[in-house]
Short mmCIF file of C-alpha atoms in Angstrom, two decimals:
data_model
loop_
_atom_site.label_atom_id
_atom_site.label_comp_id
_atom_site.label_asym_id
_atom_site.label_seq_id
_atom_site.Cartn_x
_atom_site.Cartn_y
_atom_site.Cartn_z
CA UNK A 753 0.00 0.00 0.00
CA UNK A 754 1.27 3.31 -1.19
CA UNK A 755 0.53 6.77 0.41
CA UNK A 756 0.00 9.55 -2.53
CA UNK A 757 -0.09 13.25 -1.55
CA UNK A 758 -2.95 14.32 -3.98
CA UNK A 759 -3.77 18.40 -4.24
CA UNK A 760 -7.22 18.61 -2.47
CA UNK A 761 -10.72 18.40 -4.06
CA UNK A 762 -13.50 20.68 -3.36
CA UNK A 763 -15.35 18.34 -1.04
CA UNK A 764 -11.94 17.83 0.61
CA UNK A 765 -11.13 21.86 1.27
CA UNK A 766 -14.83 22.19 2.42
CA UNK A 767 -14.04 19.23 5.20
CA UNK A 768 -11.13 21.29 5.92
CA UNK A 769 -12.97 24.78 6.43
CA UNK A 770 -15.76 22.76 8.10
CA UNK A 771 -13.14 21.76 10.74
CA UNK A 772 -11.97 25.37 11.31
CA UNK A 773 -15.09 26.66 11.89
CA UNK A 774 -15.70 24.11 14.39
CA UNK A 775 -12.38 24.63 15.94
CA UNK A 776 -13.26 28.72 16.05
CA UNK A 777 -16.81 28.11 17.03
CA UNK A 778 -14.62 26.13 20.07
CA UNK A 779 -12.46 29.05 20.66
CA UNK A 780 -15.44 31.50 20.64
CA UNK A 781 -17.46 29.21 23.02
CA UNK A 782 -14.95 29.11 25.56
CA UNK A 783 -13.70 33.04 25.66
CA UNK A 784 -17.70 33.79 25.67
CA UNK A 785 -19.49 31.05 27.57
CA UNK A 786 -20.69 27.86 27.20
CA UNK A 787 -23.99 26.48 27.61
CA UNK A 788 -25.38 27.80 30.85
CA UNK A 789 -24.57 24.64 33.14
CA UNK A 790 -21.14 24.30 31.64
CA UNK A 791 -20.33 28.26 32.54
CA UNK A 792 -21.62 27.52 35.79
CA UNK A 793 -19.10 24.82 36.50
CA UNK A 794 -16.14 26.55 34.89
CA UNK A 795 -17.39 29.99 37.08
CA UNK A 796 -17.60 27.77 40.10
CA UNK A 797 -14.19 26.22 39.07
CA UNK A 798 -12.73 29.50 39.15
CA UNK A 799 -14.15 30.92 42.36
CA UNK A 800 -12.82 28.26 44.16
CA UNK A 801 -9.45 28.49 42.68
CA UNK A 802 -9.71 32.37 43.30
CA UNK A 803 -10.75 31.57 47.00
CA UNK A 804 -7.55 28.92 47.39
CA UNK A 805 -5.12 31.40 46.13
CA UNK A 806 -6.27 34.20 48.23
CA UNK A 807 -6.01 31.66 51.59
CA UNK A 808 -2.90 30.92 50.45
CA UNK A 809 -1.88 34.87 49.83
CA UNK A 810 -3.93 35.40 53.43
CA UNK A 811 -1.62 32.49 55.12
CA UNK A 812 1.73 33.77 52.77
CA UNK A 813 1.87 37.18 54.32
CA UNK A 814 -0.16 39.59 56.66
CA UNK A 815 -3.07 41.47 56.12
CA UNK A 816 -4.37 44.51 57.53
CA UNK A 817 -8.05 44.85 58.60
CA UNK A 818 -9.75 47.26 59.44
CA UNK A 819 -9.91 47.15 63.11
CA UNK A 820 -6.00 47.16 62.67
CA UNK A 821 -5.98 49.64 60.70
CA UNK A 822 -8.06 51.74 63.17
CA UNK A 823 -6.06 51.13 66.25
CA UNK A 824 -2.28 51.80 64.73
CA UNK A 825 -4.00 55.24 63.24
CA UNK A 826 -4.97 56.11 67.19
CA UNK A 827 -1.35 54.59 68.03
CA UNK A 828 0.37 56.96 65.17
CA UNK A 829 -1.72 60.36 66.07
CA UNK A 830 0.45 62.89 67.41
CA UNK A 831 -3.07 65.05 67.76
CA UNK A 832 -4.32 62.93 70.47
CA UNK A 833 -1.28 62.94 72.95
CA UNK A 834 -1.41 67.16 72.36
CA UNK A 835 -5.36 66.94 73.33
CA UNK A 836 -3.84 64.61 76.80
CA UNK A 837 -1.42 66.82 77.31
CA UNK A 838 -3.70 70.48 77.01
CA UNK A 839 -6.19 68.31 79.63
CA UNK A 840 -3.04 67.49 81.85
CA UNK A 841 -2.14 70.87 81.61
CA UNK A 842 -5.95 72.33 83.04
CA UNK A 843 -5.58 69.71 85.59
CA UNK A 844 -2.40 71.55 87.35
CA UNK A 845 -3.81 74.64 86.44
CA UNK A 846 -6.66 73.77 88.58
CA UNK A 847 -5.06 72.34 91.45
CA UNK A 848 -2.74 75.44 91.48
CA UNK A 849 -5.75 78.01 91.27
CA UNK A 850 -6.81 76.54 94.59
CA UNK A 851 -3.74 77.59 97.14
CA UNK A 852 -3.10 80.82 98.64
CA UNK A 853 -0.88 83.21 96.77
CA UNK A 854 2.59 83.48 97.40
CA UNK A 855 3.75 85.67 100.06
CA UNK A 856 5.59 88.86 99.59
CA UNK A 857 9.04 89.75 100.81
CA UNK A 858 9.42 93.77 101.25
CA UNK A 859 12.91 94.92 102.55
CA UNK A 860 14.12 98.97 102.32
CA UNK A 861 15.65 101.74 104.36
CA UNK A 862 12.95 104.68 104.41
CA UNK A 863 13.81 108.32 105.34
CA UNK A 864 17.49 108.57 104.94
CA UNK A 865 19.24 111.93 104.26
CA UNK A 866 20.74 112.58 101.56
CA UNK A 867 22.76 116.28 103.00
CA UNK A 868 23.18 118.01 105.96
CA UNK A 869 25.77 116.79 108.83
CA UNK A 870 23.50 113.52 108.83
CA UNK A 871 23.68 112.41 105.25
CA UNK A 872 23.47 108.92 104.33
CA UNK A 873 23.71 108.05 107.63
CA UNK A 874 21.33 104.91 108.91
CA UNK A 875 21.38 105.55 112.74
CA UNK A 876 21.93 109.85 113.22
CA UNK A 877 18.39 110.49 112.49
CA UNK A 878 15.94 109.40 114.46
CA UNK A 879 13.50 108.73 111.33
CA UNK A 880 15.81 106.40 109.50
CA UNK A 881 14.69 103.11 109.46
CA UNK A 882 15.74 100.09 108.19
CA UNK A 883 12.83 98.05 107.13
CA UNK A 884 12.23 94.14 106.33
CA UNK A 885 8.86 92.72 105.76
CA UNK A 886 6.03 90.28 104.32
CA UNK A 887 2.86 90.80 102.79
CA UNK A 888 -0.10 87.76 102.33
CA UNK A 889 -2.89 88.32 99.89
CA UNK A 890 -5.94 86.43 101.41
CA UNK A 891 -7.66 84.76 98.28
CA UNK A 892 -11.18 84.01 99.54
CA UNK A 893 -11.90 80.38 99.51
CA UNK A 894 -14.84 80.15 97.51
CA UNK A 895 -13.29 82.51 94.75
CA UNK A 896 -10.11 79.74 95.05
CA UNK A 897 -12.51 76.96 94.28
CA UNK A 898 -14.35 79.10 91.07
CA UNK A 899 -11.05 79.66 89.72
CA UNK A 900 -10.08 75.90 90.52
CA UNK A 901 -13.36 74.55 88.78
CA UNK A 902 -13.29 76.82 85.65
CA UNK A 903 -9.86 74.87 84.87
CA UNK A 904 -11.79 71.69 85.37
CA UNK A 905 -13.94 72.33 82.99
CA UNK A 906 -11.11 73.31 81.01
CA UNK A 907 -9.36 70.39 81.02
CA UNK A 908 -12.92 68.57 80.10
CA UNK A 909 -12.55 70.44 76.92
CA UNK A 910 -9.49 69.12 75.88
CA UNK A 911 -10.63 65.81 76.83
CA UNK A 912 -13.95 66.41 74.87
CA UNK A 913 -11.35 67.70 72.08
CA UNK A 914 -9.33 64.29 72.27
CA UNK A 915 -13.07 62.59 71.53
CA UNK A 916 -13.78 65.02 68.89
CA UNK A 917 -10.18 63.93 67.20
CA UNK A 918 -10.47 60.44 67.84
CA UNK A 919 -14.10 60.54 65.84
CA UNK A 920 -12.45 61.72 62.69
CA UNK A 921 -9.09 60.02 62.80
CA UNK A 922 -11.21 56.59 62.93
CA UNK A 923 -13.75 58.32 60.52
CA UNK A 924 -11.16 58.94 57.91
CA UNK A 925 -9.18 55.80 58.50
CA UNK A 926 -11.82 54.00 57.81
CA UNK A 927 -13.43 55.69 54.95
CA UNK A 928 -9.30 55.57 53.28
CA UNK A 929 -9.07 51.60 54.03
CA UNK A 930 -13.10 50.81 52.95
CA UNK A 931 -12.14 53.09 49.54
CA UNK A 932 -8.81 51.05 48.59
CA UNK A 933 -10.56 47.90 49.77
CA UNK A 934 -13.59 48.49 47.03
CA UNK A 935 -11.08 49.93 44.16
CA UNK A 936 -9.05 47.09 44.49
CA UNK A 937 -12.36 44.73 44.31
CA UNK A 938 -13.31 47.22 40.80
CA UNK A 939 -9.76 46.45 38.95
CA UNK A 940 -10.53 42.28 40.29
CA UNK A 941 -14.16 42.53 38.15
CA UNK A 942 -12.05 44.95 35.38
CA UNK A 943 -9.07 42.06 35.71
CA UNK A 944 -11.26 39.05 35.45
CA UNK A 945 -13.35 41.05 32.14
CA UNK A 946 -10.27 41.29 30.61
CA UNK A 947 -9.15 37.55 30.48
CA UNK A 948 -12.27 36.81 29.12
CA UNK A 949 -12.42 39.61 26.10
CA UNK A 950 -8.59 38.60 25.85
CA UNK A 951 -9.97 35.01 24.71
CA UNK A 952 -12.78 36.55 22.72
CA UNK A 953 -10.00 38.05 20.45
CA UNK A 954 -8.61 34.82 20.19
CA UNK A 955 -12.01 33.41 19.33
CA UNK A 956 -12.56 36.44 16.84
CA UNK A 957 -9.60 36.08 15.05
CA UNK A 958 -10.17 32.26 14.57
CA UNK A 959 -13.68 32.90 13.27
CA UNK A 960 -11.96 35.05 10.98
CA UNK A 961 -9.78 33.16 9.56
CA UNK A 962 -12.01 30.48 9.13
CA UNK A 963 -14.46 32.65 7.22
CA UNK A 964 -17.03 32.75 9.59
CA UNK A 965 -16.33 36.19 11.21
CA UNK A 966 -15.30 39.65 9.65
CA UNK A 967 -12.02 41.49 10.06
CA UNK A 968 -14.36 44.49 11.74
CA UNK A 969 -15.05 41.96 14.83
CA UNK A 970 -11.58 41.04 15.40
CA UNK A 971 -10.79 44.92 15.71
CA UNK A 972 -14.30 45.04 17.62
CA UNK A 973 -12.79 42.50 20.04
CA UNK A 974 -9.47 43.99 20.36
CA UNK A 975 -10.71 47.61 21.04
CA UNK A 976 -13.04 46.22 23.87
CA UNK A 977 -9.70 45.04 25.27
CA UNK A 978 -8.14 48.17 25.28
CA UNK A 979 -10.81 50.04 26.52
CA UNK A 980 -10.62 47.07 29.55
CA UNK A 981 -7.06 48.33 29.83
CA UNK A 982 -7.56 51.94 29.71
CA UNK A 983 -10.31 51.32 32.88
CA UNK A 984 -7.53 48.88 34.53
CA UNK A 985 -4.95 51.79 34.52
CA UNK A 986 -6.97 54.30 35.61
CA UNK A 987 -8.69 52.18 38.76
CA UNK A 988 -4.39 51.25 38.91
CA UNK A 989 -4.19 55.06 40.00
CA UNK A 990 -7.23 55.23 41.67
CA UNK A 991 -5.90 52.38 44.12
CA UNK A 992 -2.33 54.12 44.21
CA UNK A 993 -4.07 57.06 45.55
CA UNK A 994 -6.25 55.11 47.95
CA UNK A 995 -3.19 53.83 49.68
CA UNK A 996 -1.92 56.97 49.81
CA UNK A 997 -4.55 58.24 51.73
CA UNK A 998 -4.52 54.78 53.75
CA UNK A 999 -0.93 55.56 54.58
CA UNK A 1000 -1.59 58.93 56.48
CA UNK A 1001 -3.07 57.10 59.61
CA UNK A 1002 -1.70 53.64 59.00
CA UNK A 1003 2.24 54.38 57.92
CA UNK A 1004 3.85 51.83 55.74
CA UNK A 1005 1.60 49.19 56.62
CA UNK A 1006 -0.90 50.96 53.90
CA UNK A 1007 1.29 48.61 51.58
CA UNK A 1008 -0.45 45.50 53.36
CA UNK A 1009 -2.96 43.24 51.10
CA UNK A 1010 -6.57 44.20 53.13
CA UNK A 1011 -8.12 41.58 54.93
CA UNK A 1012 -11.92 41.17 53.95
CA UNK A 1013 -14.55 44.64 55.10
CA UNK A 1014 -16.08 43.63 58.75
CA UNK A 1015 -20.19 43.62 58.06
CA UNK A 1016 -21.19 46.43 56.69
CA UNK A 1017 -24.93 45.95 57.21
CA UNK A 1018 -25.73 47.30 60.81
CA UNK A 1019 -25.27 50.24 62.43
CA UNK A 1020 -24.96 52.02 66.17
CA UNK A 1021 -27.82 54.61 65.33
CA UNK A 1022 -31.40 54.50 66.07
CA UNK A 1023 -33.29 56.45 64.23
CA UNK A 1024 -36.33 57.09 66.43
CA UNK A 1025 -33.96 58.49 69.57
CA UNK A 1026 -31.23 60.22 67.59
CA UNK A 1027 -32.00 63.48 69.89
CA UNK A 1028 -30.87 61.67 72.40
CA UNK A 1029 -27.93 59.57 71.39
CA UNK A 1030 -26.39 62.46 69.58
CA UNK A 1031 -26.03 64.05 72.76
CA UNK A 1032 -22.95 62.02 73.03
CA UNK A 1033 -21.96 62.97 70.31
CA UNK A 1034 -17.93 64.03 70.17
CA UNK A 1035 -18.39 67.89 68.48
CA UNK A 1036 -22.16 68.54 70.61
CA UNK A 1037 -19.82 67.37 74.17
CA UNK A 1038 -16.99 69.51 73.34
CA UNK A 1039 -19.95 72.67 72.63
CA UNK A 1040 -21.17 71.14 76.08
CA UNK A 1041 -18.07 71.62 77.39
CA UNK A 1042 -16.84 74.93 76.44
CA UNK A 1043 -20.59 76.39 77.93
CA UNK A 1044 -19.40 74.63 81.17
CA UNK A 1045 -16.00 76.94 80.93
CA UNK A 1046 -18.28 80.13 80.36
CA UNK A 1047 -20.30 79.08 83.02
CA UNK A 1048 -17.18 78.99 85.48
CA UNK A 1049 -16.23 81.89 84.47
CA UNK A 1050 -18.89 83.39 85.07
CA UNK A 1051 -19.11 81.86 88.54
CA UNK A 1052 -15.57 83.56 89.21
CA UNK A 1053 -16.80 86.91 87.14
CA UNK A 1054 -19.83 86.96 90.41
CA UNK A 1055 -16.67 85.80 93.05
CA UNK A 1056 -14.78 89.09 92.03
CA UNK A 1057 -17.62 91.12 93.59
CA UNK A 1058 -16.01 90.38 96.71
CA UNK A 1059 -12.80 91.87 97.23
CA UNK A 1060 -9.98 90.60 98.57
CA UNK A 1061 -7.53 91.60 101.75
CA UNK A 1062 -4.20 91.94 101.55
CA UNK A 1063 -2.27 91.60 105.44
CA UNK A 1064 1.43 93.14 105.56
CA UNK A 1065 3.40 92.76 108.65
CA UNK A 1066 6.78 95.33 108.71
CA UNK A 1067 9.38 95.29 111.13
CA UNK A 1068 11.42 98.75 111.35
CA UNK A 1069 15.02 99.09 112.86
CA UNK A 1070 16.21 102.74 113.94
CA UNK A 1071 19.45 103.98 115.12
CA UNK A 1072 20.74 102.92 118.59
CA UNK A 1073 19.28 105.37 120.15
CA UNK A 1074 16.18 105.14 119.01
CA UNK A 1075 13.14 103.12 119.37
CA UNK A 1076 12.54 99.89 116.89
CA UNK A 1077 8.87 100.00 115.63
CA UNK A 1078 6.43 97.12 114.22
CA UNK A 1079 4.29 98.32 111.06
CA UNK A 1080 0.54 96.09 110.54
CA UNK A 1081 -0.99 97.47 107.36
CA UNK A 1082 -4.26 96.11 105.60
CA UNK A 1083 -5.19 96.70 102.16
CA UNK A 1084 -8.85 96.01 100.92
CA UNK A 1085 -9.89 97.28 97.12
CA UNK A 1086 -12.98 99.85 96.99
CA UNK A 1087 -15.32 99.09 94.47
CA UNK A 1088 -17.20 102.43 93.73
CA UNK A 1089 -18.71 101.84 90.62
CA UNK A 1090 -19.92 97.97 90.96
CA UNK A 1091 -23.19 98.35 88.37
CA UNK A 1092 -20.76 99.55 86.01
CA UNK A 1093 -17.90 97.42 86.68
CA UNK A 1094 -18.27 93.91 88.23
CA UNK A 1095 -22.05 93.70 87.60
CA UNK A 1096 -21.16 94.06 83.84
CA UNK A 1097 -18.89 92.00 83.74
CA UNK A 1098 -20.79 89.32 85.21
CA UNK A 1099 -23.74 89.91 83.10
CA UNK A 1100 -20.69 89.63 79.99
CA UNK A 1101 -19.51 86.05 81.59
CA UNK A 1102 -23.60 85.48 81.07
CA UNK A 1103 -24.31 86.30 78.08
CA UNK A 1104 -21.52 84.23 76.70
CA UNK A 1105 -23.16 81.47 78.31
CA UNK A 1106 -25.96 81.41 76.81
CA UNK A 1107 -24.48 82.13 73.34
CA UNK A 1108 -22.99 78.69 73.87
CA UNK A 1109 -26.32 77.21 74.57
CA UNK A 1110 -28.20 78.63 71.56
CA UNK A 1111 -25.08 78.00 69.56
CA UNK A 1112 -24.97 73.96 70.84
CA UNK A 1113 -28.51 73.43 70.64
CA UNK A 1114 -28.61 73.93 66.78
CA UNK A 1115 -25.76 72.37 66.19
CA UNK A 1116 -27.64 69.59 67.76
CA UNK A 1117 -30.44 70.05 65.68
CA UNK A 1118 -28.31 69.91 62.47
CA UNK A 1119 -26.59 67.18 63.65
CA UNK A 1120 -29.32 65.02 64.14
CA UNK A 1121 -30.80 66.01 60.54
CA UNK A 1122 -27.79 65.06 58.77
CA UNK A 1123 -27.40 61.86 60.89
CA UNK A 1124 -31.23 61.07 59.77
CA UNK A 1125 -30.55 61.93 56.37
CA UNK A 1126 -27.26 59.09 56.39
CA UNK A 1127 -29.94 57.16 57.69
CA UNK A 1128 -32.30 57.20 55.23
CA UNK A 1129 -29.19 57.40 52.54
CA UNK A 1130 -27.94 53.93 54.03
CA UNK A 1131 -30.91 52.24 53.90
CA UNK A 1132 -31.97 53.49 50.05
CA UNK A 1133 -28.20 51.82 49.34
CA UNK A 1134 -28.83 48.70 51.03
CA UNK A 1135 -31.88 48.33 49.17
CA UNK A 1136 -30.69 49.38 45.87
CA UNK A 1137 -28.03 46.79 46.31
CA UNK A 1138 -30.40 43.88 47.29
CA UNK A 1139 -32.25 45.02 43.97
CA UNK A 1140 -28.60 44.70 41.93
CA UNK A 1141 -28.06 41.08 43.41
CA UNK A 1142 -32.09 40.24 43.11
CA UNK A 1143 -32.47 41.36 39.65
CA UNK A 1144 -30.16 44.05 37.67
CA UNK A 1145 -26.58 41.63 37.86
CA UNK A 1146 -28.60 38.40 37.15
CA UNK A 1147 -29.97 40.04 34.66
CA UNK A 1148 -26.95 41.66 33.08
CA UNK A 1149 -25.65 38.08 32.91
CA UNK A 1150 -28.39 36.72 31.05
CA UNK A 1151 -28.16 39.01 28.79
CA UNK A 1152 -24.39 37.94 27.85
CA UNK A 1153 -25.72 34.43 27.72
CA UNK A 1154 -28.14 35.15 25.35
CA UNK A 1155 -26.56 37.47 22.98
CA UNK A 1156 -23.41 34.32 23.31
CA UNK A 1157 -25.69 31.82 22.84
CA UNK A 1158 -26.75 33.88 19.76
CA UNK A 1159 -23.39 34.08 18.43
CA UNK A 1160 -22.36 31.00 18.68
CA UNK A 1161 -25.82 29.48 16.88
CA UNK A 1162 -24.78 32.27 13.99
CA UNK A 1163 -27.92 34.35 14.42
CA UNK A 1164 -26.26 37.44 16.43
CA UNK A 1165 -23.14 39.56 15.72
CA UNK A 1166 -20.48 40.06 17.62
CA UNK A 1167 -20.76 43.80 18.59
CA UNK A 1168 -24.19 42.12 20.64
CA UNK A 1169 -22.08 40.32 23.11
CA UNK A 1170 -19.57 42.87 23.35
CA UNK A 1171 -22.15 45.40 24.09
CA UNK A 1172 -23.47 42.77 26.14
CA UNK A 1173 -20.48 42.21 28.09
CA UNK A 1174 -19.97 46.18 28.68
CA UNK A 1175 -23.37 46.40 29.70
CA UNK A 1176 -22.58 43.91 32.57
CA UNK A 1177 -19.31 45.34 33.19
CA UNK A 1178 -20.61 48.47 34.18
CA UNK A 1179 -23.42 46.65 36.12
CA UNK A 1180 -21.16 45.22 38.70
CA UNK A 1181 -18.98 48.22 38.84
CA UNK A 1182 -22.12 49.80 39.52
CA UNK A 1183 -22.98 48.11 42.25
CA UNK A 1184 -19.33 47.80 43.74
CA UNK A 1185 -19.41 52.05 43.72
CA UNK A 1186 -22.78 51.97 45.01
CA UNK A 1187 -21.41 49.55 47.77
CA UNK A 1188 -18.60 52.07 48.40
CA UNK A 1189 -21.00 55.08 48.96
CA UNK A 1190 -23.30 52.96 51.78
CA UNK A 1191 -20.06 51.91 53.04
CA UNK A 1192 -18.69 55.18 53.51
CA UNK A 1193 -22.04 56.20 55.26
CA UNK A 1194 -21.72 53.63 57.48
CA UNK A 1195 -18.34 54.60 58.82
CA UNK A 1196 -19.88 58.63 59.13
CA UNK A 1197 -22.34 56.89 61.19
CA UNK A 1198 -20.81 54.41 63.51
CA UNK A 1199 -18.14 57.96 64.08
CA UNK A 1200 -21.25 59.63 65.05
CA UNK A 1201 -20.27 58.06 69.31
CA UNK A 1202 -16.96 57.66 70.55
CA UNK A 1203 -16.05 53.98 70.75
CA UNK A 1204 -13.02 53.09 71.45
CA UNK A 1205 -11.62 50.32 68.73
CA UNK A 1206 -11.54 47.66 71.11
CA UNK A 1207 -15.05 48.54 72.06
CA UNK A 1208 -18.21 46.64 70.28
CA UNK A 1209 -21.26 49.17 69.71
CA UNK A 1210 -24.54 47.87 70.10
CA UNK A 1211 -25.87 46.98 66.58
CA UNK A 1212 -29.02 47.33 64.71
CA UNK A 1213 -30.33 45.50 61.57
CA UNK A 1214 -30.17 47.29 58.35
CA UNK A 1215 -34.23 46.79 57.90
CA UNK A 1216 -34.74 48.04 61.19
CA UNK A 1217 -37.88 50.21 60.99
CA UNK A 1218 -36.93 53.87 61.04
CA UNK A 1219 -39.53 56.71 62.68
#
């Protein structure tokens, strides 16, 4: 038996092309899905390798979460040992403003001539004297204690300032950490799109060749894939800057892979008593605080109406033939205008009180509206992404399916899954941005009361009932 090359006939060449086609129609099926049970497997196939390859990243090398991330920003902040040290300050202030003042020492020579047979002498004249003394201002007690308390309240402030600075170092930590965490998840759905247009080109350029597609879909293909690119660069700098920001509370461990976001679905704010949990709030305490100074000083403003004495005790030495003398002397301030001195100033100290009040009570009030209004902004988000995972994402992916399953059956061009495929693209980054923006109302929220990081909030459900 001989083997003879022979040049192909028709039916032969048509076998040929009939192969290619099936061979591209291969391609095409696996860069744009398979039937819908076989995509299913080979999406479930690569979750799970996805999953294994981040536990072994996860067990590889550390990860930052964001608790961590929360508690080295509060470890790093050079603001809140400055608030600890203005409240340590107050604190000696106060206890100082509650002693006595100081004693005086007084020493002189009075009445010495300076001419005459007796000049510059110390014991000739008989009014020379050589005087050493000390004087003790008497401090009333109560006015001590105003003076004592109004640096109390002082140092309250700064502690009330520490809270206030604590609230938006965690606030910002966390909304920099939750903002790298969700553009890094954007370039993984941009990352995993672009593997599969990169095999649609492949499948595009096979058609093509086999004279089943047009030259206009392989360039179709490849300029999806570029655009893919473009979008991967540009989230690229969008995570770069994230970090950035992460690394201004965190320090070099902004560099860190993230560990997954905690729950994002409750929150430490009731809706139907925010009036009275905002009370707690860090910026309406610190108001609270500062009335409490104007208050004291006011309360030392009404002490100053009583004036106090001043005791000096002077002993006088004369020549030696003169007599030594003892001097007592008492000093007590006349206030002869009090209505238009101390009475005013008083009613000042008042007034500045109740500025503060007026002033803190509408900051409460817009407090509380804009923490209602995050409310009701949280809860639209939650619900528009229970809508995206109900019905816009499944959806979206239908719609590939269908415009693939078109394709590959020959009744559907290209440009319809590649539409398609854009259309679901910017689906899911949809709903990863609209994820972002409830997430970053949920860390303006749970900011809303000081907790410390180690501290647990109570929580409430995301479909709790607001009023």
């Amino acid at each position: 038996m001989f083997n003879v090359s022979l040049p192909w006939s028709p039916r032969a060449r048509h076998a040929s092309r009939r192969r290619t086609l099936a061979l591209a129609l291969a391609l095409s099926a696996a860069a744009i899905g398979a039937p819908a049970q076989a995509q299913a497997q080979a999406q479930a196939q690569a979750q799970a390798q996805a999953q294994g390859q981040m536990q072994m990243q996860a067990q590889a090398q550390p990860t930052l979460s964001l608790d961590q991330a929360l508690r080295l920003a509060q470890a790093r902040s050079h603001q809140l040992v400055a608030q600890d040290a203005a409240a340590s300050a107050a604190r000696e202030m106060a206890a100082a403003a509650e002693q006595l003042p100081d004693p005086t020492l007084k020493a002189g020579v009075n009445n010495l001539p300076i001419d005459g047979p007796d000049r510059y002498s110390l014991t000739n004249d008989f009014m020379t004297m050589r005087s050493i003394g000390v004087m003790q201002e008497f401090t009333r007690a109560d006015k001590r204690r105003a003076r004592s308390v109004r640096f109390e309240r002082e140092a309250e402030v700064a502690q009330a300032g520490r809270a206030v600075a604590l609230a938006d170092l965690r606030r910002d930590t966390a909304m920099a950490w939750l903002e790298r965490c969700y553009q890094e998840r954007m370039r993984a759905v941009l990352q995993a799109q672009r593997t599969e247009a990169g095999l649609q080109v492949e499948a595009a350029e096979a058609a093509y060749r086999g004279g089943r597609g047009s030259q206009a879909d392989v360039f179709a293909a490849r300029s999806a894939v570029a655009q893919i690119d473009d979008r991967i660069r540009q989230a690229d700098g969008q995570i770069a800057a994230a970090r950035t920001r992460l690394a201004r509370w965190v320090g070099v461990q902004a560099d860190e892979p993230l560990a997954p976001p905690p729950p994002l679905d409750t929150v430490a704010l009731d809706a139907a008593h925010l009036d009275t949990e905002l009370q707690r709030n860090p910026q309406i305490a610190l108001m609270a605080g500062q009335q409490a100074v104007a208050r004291a000083e006011a309360d030392v403003a009404r002490s100053d109406k009583h004036p106090d004495w001043s005791v000096e005790l002077m002993y006088n030495q004369r020549g030696p033939a003169y007599s030594n003398m003892v001097s007592l002397n008492v000093s007590i301030p006349l206030q002869l205008d009090p209505k238009n001195r101390q009475d005013r100033d008083v009613a000042a100290r008042l007034a500045r009180v109740e500025q503060l009040r007026a002033e803190r009570d509408e900051a409460l009030r817009d407090r509380v509206a804009q923490a209602r209004g995050w409310l009701q902004e949280w809860h639209s988000d939650r619900d528009r992404l229970a809508h995206f995972d109900r019905t816009l994402i499944p959806l979206a992916g239908e719609r590939t399916r269908a415009a693939i399953a078109a394709y590959r059956g020959g009744g559907g061009p290209l440009g319809a899954v590649l539409e398609a495929r854009r259309s679901e693209i910017d689906t899911r980054l949809d709903r990863l941005r609209l994820e972002l923006e409830a997430a970053g109302l949920w860390a303006r929220l749970n900011t809303l009361i000081p907790t410390e990081p180690a501290a647990t909030a109570p929580a409430r459900p995301a479909d709790a009932t607001e009023h």
